Short mmCIF file of C-alpha atoms and ligand atoms in Angstrom, two decimals:
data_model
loop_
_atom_site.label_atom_id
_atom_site.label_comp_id
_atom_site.label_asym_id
_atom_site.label_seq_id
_atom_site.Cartn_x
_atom_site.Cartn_y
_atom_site.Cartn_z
CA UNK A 2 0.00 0.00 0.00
CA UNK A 3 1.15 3.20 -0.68
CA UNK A 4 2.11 6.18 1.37
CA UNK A 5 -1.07 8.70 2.06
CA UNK A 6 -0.63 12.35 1.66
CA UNK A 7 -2.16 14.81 3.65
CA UNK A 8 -3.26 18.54 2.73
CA UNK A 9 -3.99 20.93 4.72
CA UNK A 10 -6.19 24.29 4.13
CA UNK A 11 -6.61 27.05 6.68
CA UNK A 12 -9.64 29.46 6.52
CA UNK A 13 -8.50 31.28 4.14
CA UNK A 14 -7.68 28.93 1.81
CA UNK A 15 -12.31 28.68 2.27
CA UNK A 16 -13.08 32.18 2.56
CA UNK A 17 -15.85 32.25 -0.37
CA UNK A 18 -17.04 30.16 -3.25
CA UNK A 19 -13.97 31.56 -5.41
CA UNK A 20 -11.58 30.38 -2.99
CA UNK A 21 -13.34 26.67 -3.01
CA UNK A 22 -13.40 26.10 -6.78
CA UNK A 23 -9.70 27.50 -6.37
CA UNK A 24 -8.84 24.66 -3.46
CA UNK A 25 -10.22 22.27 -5.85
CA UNK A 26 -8.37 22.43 -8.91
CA UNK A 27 -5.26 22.80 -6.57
CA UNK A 28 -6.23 18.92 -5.27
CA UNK A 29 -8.00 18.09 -8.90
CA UNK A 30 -4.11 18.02 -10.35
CA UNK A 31 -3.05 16.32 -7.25
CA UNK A 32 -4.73 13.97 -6.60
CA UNK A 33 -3.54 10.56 -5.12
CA UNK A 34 -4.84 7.64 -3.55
CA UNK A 35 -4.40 7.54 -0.28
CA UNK A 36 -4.79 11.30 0.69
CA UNK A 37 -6.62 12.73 3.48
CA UNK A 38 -8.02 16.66 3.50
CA UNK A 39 -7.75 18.52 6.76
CA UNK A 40 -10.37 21.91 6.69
CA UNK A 41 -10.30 24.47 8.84
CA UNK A 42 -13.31 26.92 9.67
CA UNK A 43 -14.62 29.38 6.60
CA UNK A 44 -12.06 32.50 7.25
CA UNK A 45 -12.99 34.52 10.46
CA UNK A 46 -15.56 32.07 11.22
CA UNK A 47 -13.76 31.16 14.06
CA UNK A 48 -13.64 34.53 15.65
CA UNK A 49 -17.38 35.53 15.14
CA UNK A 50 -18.60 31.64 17.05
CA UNK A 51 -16.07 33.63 19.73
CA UNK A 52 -17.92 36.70 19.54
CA UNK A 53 -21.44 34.87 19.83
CA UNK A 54 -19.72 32.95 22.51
CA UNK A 55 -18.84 36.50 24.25
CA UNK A 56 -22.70 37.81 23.29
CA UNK A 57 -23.88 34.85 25.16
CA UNK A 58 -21.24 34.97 27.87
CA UNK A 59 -22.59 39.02 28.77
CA UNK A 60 -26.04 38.39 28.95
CA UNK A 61 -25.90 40.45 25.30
CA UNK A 62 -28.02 39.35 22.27
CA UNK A 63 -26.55 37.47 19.96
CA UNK A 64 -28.90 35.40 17.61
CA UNK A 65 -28.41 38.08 14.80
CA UNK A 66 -24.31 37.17 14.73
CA UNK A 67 -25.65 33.49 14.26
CA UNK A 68 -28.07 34.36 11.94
CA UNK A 69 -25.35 36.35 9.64
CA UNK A 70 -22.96 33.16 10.52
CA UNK A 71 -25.14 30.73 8.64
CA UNK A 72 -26.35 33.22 5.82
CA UNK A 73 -22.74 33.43 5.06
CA UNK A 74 -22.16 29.86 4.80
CA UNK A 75 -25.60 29.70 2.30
CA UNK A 76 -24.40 32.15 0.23
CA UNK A 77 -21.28 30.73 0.25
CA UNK A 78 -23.27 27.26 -1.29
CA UNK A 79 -25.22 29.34 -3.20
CA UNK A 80 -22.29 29.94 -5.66
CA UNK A 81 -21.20 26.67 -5.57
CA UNK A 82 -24.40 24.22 -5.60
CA UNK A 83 -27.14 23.88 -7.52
CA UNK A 84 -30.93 24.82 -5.44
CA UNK A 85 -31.85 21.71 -5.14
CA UNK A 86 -28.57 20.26 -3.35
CA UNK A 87 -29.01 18.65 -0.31
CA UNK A 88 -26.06 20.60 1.06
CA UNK A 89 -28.63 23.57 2.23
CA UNK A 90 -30.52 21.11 4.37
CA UNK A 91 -27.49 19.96 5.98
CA UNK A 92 -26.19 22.77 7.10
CA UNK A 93 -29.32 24.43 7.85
CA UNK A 94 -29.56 21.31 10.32
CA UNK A 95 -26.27 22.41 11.35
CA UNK A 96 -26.59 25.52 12.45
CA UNK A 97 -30.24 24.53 14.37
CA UNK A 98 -28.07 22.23 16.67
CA UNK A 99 -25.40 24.92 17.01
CA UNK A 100 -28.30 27.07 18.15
CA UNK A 101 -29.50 24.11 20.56
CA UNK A 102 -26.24 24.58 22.13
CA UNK A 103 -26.16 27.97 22.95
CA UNK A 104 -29.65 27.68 24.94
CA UNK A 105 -27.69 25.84 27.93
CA UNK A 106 -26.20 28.09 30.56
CA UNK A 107 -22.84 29.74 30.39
CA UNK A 108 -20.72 30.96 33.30
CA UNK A 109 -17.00 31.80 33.70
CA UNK A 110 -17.25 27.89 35.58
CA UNK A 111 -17.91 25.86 32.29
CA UNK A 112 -16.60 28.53 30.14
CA UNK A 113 -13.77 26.57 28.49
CA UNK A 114 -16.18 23.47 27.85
CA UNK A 115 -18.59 25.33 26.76
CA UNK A 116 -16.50 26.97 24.25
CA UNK A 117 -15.31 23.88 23.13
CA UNK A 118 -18.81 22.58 22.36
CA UNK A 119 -19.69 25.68 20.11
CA UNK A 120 -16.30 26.31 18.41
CA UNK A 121 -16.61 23.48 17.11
CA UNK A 122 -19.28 23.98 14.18
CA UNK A 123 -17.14 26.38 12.37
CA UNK A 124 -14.89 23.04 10.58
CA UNK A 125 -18.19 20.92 10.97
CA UNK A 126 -19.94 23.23 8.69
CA UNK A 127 -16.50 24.32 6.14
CA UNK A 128 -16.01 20.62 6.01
CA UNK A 129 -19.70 19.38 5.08
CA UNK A 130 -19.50 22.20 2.23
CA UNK A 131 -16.14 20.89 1.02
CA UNK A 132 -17.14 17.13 1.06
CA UNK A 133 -19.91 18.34 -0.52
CA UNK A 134 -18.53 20.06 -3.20
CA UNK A 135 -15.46 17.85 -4.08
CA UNK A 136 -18.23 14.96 -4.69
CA UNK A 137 -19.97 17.00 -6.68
CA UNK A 138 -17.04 17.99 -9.04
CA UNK A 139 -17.09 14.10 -9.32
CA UNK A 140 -14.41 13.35 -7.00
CA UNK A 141 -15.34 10.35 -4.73
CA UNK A 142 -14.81 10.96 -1.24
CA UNK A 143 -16.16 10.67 2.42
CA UNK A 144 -16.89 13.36 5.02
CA UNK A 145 -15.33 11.70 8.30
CA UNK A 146 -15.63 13.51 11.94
CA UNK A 147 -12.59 14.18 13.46
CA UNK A 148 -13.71 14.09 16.55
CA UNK A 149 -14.19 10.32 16.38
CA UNK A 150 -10.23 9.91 15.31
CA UNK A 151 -8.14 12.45 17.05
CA UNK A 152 -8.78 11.61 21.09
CA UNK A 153 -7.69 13.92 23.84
CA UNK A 154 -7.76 14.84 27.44
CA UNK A 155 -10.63 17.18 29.01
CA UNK A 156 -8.62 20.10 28.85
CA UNK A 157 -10.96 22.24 26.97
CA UNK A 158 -9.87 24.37 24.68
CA UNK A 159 -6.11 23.56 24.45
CA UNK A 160 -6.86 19.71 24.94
CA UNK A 161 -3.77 17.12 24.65
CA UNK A 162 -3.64 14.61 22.24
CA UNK A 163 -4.08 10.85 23.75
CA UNK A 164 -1.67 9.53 21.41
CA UNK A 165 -2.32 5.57 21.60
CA UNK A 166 -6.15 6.23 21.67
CA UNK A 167 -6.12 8.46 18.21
CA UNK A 168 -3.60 5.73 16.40
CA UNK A 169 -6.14 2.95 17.74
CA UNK A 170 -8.86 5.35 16.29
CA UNK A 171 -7.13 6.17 13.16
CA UNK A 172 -6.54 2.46 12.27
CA UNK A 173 -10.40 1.84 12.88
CA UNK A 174 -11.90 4.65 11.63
CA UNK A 175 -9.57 6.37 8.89
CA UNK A 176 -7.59 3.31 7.65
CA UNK A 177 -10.73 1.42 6.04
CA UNK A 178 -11.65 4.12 4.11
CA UNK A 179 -8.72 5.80 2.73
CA UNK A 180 -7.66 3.08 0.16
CA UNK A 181 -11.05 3.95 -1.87
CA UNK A 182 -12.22 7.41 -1.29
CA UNK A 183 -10.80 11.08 -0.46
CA UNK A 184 -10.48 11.21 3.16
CA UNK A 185 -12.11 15.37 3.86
CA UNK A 186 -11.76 15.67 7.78
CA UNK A 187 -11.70 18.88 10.04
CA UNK A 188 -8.89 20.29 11.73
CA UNK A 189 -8.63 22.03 15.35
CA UNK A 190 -10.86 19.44 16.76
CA UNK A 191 -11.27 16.56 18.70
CA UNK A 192 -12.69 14.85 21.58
CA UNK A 193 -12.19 13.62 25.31
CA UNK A 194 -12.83 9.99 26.48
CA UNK A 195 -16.38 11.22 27.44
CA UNK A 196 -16.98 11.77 23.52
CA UNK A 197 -17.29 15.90 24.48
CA UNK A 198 -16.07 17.89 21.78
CA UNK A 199 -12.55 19.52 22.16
CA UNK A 200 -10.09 21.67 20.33
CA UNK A 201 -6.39 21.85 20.56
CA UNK A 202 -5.87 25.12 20.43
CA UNK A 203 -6.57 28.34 17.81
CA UNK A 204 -5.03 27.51 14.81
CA UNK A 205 -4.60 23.63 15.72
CA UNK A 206 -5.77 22.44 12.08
CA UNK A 207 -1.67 22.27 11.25
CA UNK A 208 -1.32 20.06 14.46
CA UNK A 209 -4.28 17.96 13.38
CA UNK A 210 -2.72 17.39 9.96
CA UNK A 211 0.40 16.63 11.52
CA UNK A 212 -1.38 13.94 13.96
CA UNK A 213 -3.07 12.39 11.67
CA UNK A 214 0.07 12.15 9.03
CA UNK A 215 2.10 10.48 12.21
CA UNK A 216 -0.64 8.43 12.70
CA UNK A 217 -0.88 7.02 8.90
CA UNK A 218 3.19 7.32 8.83
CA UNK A 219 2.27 9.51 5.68
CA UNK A 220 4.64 10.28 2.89
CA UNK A 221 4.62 14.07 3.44
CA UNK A 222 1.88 16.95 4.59
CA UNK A 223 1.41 19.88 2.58
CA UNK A 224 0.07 23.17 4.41
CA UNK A 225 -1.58 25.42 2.00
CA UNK A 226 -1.41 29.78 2.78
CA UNK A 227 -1.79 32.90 1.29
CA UNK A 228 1.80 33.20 1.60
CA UNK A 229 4.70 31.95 -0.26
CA UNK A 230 6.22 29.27 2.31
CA UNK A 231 7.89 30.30 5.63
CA UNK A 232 9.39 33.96 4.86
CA UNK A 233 12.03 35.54 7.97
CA UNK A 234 9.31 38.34 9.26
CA UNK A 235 5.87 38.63 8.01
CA UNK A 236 4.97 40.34 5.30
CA UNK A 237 2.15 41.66 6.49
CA UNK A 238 4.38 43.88 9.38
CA UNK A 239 7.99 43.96 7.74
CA UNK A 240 9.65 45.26 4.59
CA UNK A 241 12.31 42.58 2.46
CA UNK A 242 11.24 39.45 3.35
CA UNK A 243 13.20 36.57 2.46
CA UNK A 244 11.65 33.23 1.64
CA UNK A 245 13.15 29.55 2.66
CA UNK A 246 13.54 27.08 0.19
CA UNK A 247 13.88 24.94 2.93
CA UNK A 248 14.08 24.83 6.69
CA UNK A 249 15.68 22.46 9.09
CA UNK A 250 12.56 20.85 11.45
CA UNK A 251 13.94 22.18 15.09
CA UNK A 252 14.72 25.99 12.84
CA UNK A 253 11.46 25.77 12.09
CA UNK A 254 10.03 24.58 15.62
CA UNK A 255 11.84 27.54 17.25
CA UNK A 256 10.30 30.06 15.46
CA UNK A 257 6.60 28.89 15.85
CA UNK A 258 7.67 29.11 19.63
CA UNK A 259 8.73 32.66 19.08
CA UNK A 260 5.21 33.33 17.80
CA UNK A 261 5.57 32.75 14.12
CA UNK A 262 2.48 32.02 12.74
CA UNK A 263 2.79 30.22 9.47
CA UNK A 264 2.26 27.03 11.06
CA UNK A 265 1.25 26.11 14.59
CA UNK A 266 3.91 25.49 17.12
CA UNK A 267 2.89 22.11 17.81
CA UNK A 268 3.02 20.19 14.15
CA UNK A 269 6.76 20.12 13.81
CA UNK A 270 7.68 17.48 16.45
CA UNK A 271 5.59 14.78 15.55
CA UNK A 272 6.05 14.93 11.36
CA UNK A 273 10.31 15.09 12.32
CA UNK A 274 9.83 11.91 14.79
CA UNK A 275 8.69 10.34 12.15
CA UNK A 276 10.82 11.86 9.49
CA UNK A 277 7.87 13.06 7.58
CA UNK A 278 8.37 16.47 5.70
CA UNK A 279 6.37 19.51 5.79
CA UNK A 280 5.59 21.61 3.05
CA UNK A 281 4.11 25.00 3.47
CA UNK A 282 3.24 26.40 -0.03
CA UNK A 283 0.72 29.36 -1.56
CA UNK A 284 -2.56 28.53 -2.63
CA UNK A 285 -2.47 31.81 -4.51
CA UNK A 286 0.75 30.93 -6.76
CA UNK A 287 0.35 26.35 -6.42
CA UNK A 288 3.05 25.94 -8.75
CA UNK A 289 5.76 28.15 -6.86
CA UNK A 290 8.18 25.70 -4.59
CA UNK A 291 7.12 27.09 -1.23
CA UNK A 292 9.33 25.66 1.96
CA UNK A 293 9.82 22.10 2.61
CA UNK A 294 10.49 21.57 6.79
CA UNK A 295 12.76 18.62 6.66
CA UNK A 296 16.04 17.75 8.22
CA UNK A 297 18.62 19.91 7.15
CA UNK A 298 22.40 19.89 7.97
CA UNK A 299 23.36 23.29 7.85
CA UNK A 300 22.28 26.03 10.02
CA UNK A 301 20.25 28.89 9.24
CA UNK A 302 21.91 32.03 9.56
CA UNK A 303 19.30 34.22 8.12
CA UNK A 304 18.23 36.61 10.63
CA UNK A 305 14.69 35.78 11.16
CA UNK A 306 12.05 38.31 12.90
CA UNK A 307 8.97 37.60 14.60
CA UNK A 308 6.35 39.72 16.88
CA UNK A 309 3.52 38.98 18.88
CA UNK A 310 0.73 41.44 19.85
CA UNK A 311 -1.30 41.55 22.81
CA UNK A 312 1.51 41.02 25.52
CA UNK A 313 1.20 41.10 28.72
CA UNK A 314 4.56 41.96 31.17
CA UNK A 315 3.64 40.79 34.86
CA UNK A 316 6.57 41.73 37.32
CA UNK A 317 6.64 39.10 40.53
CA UNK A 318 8.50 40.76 43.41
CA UNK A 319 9.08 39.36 46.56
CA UNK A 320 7.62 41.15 49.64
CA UNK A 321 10.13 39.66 52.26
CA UNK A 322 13.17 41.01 52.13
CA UNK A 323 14.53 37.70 50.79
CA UNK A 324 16.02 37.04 47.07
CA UNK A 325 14.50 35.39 44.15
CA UNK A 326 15.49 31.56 44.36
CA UNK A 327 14.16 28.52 42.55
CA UNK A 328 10.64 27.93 45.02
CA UNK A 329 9.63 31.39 43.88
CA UNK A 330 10.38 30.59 39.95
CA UNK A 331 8.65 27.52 40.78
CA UNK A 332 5.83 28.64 42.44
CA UNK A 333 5.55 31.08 39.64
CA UNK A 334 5.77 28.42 36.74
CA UNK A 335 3.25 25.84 38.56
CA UNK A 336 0.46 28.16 38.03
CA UNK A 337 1.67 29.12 35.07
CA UNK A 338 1.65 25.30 33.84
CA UNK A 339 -1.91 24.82 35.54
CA UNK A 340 -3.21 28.01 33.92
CA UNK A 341 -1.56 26.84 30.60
CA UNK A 342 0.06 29.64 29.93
CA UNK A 343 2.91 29.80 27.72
CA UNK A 344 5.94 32.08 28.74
CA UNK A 345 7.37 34.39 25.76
CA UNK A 346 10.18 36.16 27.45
CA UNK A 347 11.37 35.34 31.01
CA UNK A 348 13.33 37.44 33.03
CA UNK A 349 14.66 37.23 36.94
CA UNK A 350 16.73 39.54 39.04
CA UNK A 351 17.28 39.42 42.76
CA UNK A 352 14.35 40.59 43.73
CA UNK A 353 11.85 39.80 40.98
CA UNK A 354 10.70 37.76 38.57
CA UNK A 355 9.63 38.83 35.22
CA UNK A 356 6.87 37.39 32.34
CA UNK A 357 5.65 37.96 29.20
CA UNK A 358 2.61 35.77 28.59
CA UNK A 359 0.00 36.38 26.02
CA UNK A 360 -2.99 37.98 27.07
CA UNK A 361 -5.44 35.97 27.94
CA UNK A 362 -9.52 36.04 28.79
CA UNK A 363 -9.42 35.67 32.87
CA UNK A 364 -5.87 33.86 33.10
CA UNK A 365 -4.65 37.06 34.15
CA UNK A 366 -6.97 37.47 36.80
CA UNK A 367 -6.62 33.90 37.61
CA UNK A 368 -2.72 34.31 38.31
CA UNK A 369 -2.63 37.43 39.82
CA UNK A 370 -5.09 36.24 42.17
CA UNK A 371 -3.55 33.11 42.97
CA UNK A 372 -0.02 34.68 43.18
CA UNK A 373 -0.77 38.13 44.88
CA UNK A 374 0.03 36.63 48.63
CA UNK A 375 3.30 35.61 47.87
CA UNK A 376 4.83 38.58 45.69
CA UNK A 377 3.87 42.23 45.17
CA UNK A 378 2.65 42.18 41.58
CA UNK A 379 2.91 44.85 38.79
CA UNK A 380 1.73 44.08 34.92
CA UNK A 381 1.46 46.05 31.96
CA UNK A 382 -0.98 45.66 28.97
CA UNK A 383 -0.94 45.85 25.27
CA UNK A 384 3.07 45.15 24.77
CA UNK A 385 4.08 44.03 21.54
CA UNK A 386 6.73 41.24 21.60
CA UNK A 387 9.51 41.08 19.03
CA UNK A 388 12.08 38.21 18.82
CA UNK A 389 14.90 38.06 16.02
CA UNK A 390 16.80 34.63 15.30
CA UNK A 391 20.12 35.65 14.34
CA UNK A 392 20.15 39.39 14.68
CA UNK A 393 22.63 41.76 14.11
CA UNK A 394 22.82 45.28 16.04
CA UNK A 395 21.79 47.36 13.10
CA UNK A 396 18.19 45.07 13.32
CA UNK A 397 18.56 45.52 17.24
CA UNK A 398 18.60 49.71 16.80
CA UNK A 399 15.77 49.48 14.14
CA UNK A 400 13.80 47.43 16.25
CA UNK A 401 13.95 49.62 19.38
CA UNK A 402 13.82 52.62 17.65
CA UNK A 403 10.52 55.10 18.83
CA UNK A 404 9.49 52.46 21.16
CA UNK A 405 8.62 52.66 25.04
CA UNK A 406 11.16 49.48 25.27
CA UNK A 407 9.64 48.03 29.06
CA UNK A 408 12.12 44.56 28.94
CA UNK A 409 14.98 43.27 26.26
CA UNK A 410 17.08 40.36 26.46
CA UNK A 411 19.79 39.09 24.26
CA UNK A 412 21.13 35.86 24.32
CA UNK A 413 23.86 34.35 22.28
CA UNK A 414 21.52 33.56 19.51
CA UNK A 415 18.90 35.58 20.21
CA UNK A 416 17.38 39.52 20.88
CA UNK A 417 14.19 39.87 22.27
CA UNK A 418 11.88 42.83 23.32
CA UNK A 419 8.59 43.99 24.94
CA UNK A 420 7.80 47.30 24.35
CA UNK A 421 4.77 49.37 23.92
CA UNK A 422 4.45 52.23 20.86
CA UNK A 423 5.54 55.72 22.23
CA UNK A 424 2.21 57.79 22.71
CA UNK A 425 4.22 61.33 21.08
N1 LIG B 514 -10.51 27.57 12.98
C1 LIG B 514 -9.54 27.52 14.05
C2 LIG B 514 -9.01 28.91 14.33
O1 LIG B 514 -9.35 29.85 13.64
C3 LIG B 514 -8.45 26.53 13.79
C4 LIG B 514 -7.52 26.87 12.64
O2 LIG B 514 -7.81 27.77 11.85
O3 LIG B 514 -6.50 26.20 12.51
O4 LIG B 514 -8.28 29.07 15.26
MG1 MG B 515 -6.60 29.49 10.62
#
């Protein structure tokens, strides 16, 4: 039996009935048997179930955002599908059971579950329209529910893969099917050993690809963006980018950590313990070479740039006249670990202990509050975060340039800084 491929397409890659016909002749000329399709939500789908889930969450009406939610999808099949498709009735029945949901009670105790159970419909209802459509250009395939394949742990929304329990389910579920038909699956989403519906985290449809290809020992995964592979900075913020042709796997693993987001920070490890390359190539431009994530033997040298918004800086200082030693830091990092917060930038001095965590719906609250008896704490809002790989001081001076710099660090390989813009 052959090798399966696996491709991968985020929202964006959805956004509107252009973008679908687009998607398909991308997989028309590739097709390949086995092959399995990972889907995320319709673009910014995602963020308005989070604003209905917000709505809901402050008592504020919100049945018009659902309403405009599932118009968009219809209109969406209205380019795409003939009146009389079934597709409309499916995802009309959809959306009424996303509604059911949102009648049960929300409160900041089942918030995270409760998330978890909504979020959820934005890849149910982007994969039912692709399914759809790919069988109706003629291409035979089956619509399969992740949440039957990838298993996790209850911790809603940034759940943990059981890995034993999704190769089990892979074998049982995916494996009989992928020898006859297209495999279209969603990303992002799973589910606990309870059957509840989880997620692994926002923008976890590269980690689900990356599952299931270690899972199927696949012959490679292909992540398709509106970008041109992995550039050093993005585009979007920075001037002269530089694409890589290619990109050793732990190169590329350190700069999702950083905050890059071309592909999600957890899809590296498991596609290089299995020696299974990663290509991240432009939907836009399909024939261009992209990057292919691989093992490579020499070292990148290319300075590489990468910022985060929405930083928080909490300062931990210690209230007893003693000095920082390694039961504060761990005090510190256990409710950081329990809160699941990741650390960006980490800082101590004698006295205090500095973090720069992302900024997060009540884990702020959460920590200071469970924190606030054993150090004096300070934070600041609304940092950026910038981290260059490889930087040089000319980069260094740019970068701090006209900026309320609040902490910097350099290390032997890298330079990193929160700051805040300067209000004159
Ligand atoms: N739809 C999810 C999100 O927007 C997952 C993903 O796009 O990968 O976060
Ligand atoms: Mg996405």
């Amino acid at each position: 039996m052959s090798k399966a491929i696996v491709f991968k397409f985020g929202g964006a890659s959805v956004k509107d009935a252009d973008s679908i016909k687009n998607l398909f002749n991308i997989l028309f000329k590739r097709l390949r048997n086995p092959m399995v399709l990972v889907v995320s939500a319709i673009g910014k789908t995602t963020n308005a179930l989070e604003e209905i889930l917000q709505a809901k969450f402050n008592n504020d009406a919100y049945s018009l955002k659902c309403s405009i939610l599932r118009s968009h999808h219809m209109t969406i099949c209205e380019s795409l599908f003939p009146r009389d498709h079934d597709v409309f009735l499916r995802l009309d029945s959809l959306f009424d059971s996303l509604e059911g949901q949102l009648k049960n009670e929300l409160s900041s105790l089942n918030y995270d579950e409760y998330y978890d159970q909504v979020i959820v419909y934005g890849e149910l209802a982007s994969s039912l329209i692709l399914q759809a459509y790919i069988e109706y250009r003629q291409v035979s395939s089956i619509w399969i529910d992740a949440r039957k394949v990838i298993k996790t742990n209850s911790d809603f929304r940034f759940a943990k893969v059981s890995w034993n329990h999704t190769q089990d389910k892979v074998n049982e579920v995916l494996l009989p099917w992928i020898q006859e038909k297209l495999v279209v699956t969603q990303g992002f989403i799973g589910s606990d050993e309870s059957g509840k519906s989880t997620t692994l985290g926002r923008e976890g449809s590269d980690f689900s690809a990356a599952i299931i290809a270690s899972c199927l020992d696949a012959d490679s995964v292909t992540i398709w963006k509106d970008v041109a592979g992995v550039l050093n900075a993005d585009p979007k913020k920075f001037k002269n980018t530089r694409k890589f042709e290619e990109l050793d796997y732990h190169e590329a693993a350190e700069l999702t950590y950083y905050g890059a987001s071309v592909i999600h920070p957890k899809t590296i490890k498991p596609l290089a313990n299995k020696h299974i390359p990663l290509y991240v190539k432009s939907f836009v431009k399909p024939e261009a070479s992209g990057t292919k994530i691989h093992k490579v033997n020499e070292p990148n040298t290319v300075p590489c740039i990468v910022m985060k918004e929405n930083q928080v800086l909490v300062t931990f200082k210690v209230t007893d006249f003693t000095f920082i030693n390694e039961s504060h830091i761990h005090s510190v990092y256990e409710k950081l670990e329990f809160l699941k917060l990741k650390v960006n930038l980490l800082q101590v001095s004698g006295i205090s202990i500095s973090i720069v965590i992302d900024d997060d719906i009540f884990k702020l609250d959460r920590l200071l509050d469970s924190l606030s008896d054993r150090f004096q704490i300070k934070y600041n809002k609304n940092l950026f975060l910038i981290t260059i790989k490889n930087p040089n001081q000319k980069m260094i001076k740019r970068m701090v340039r006209d900026k309320v710099v609040m902490l910097e660090q350099i290390t032997r390989y890298s330079f990193q800084v929160a700051y805040k813009l300067s209000t004159n």
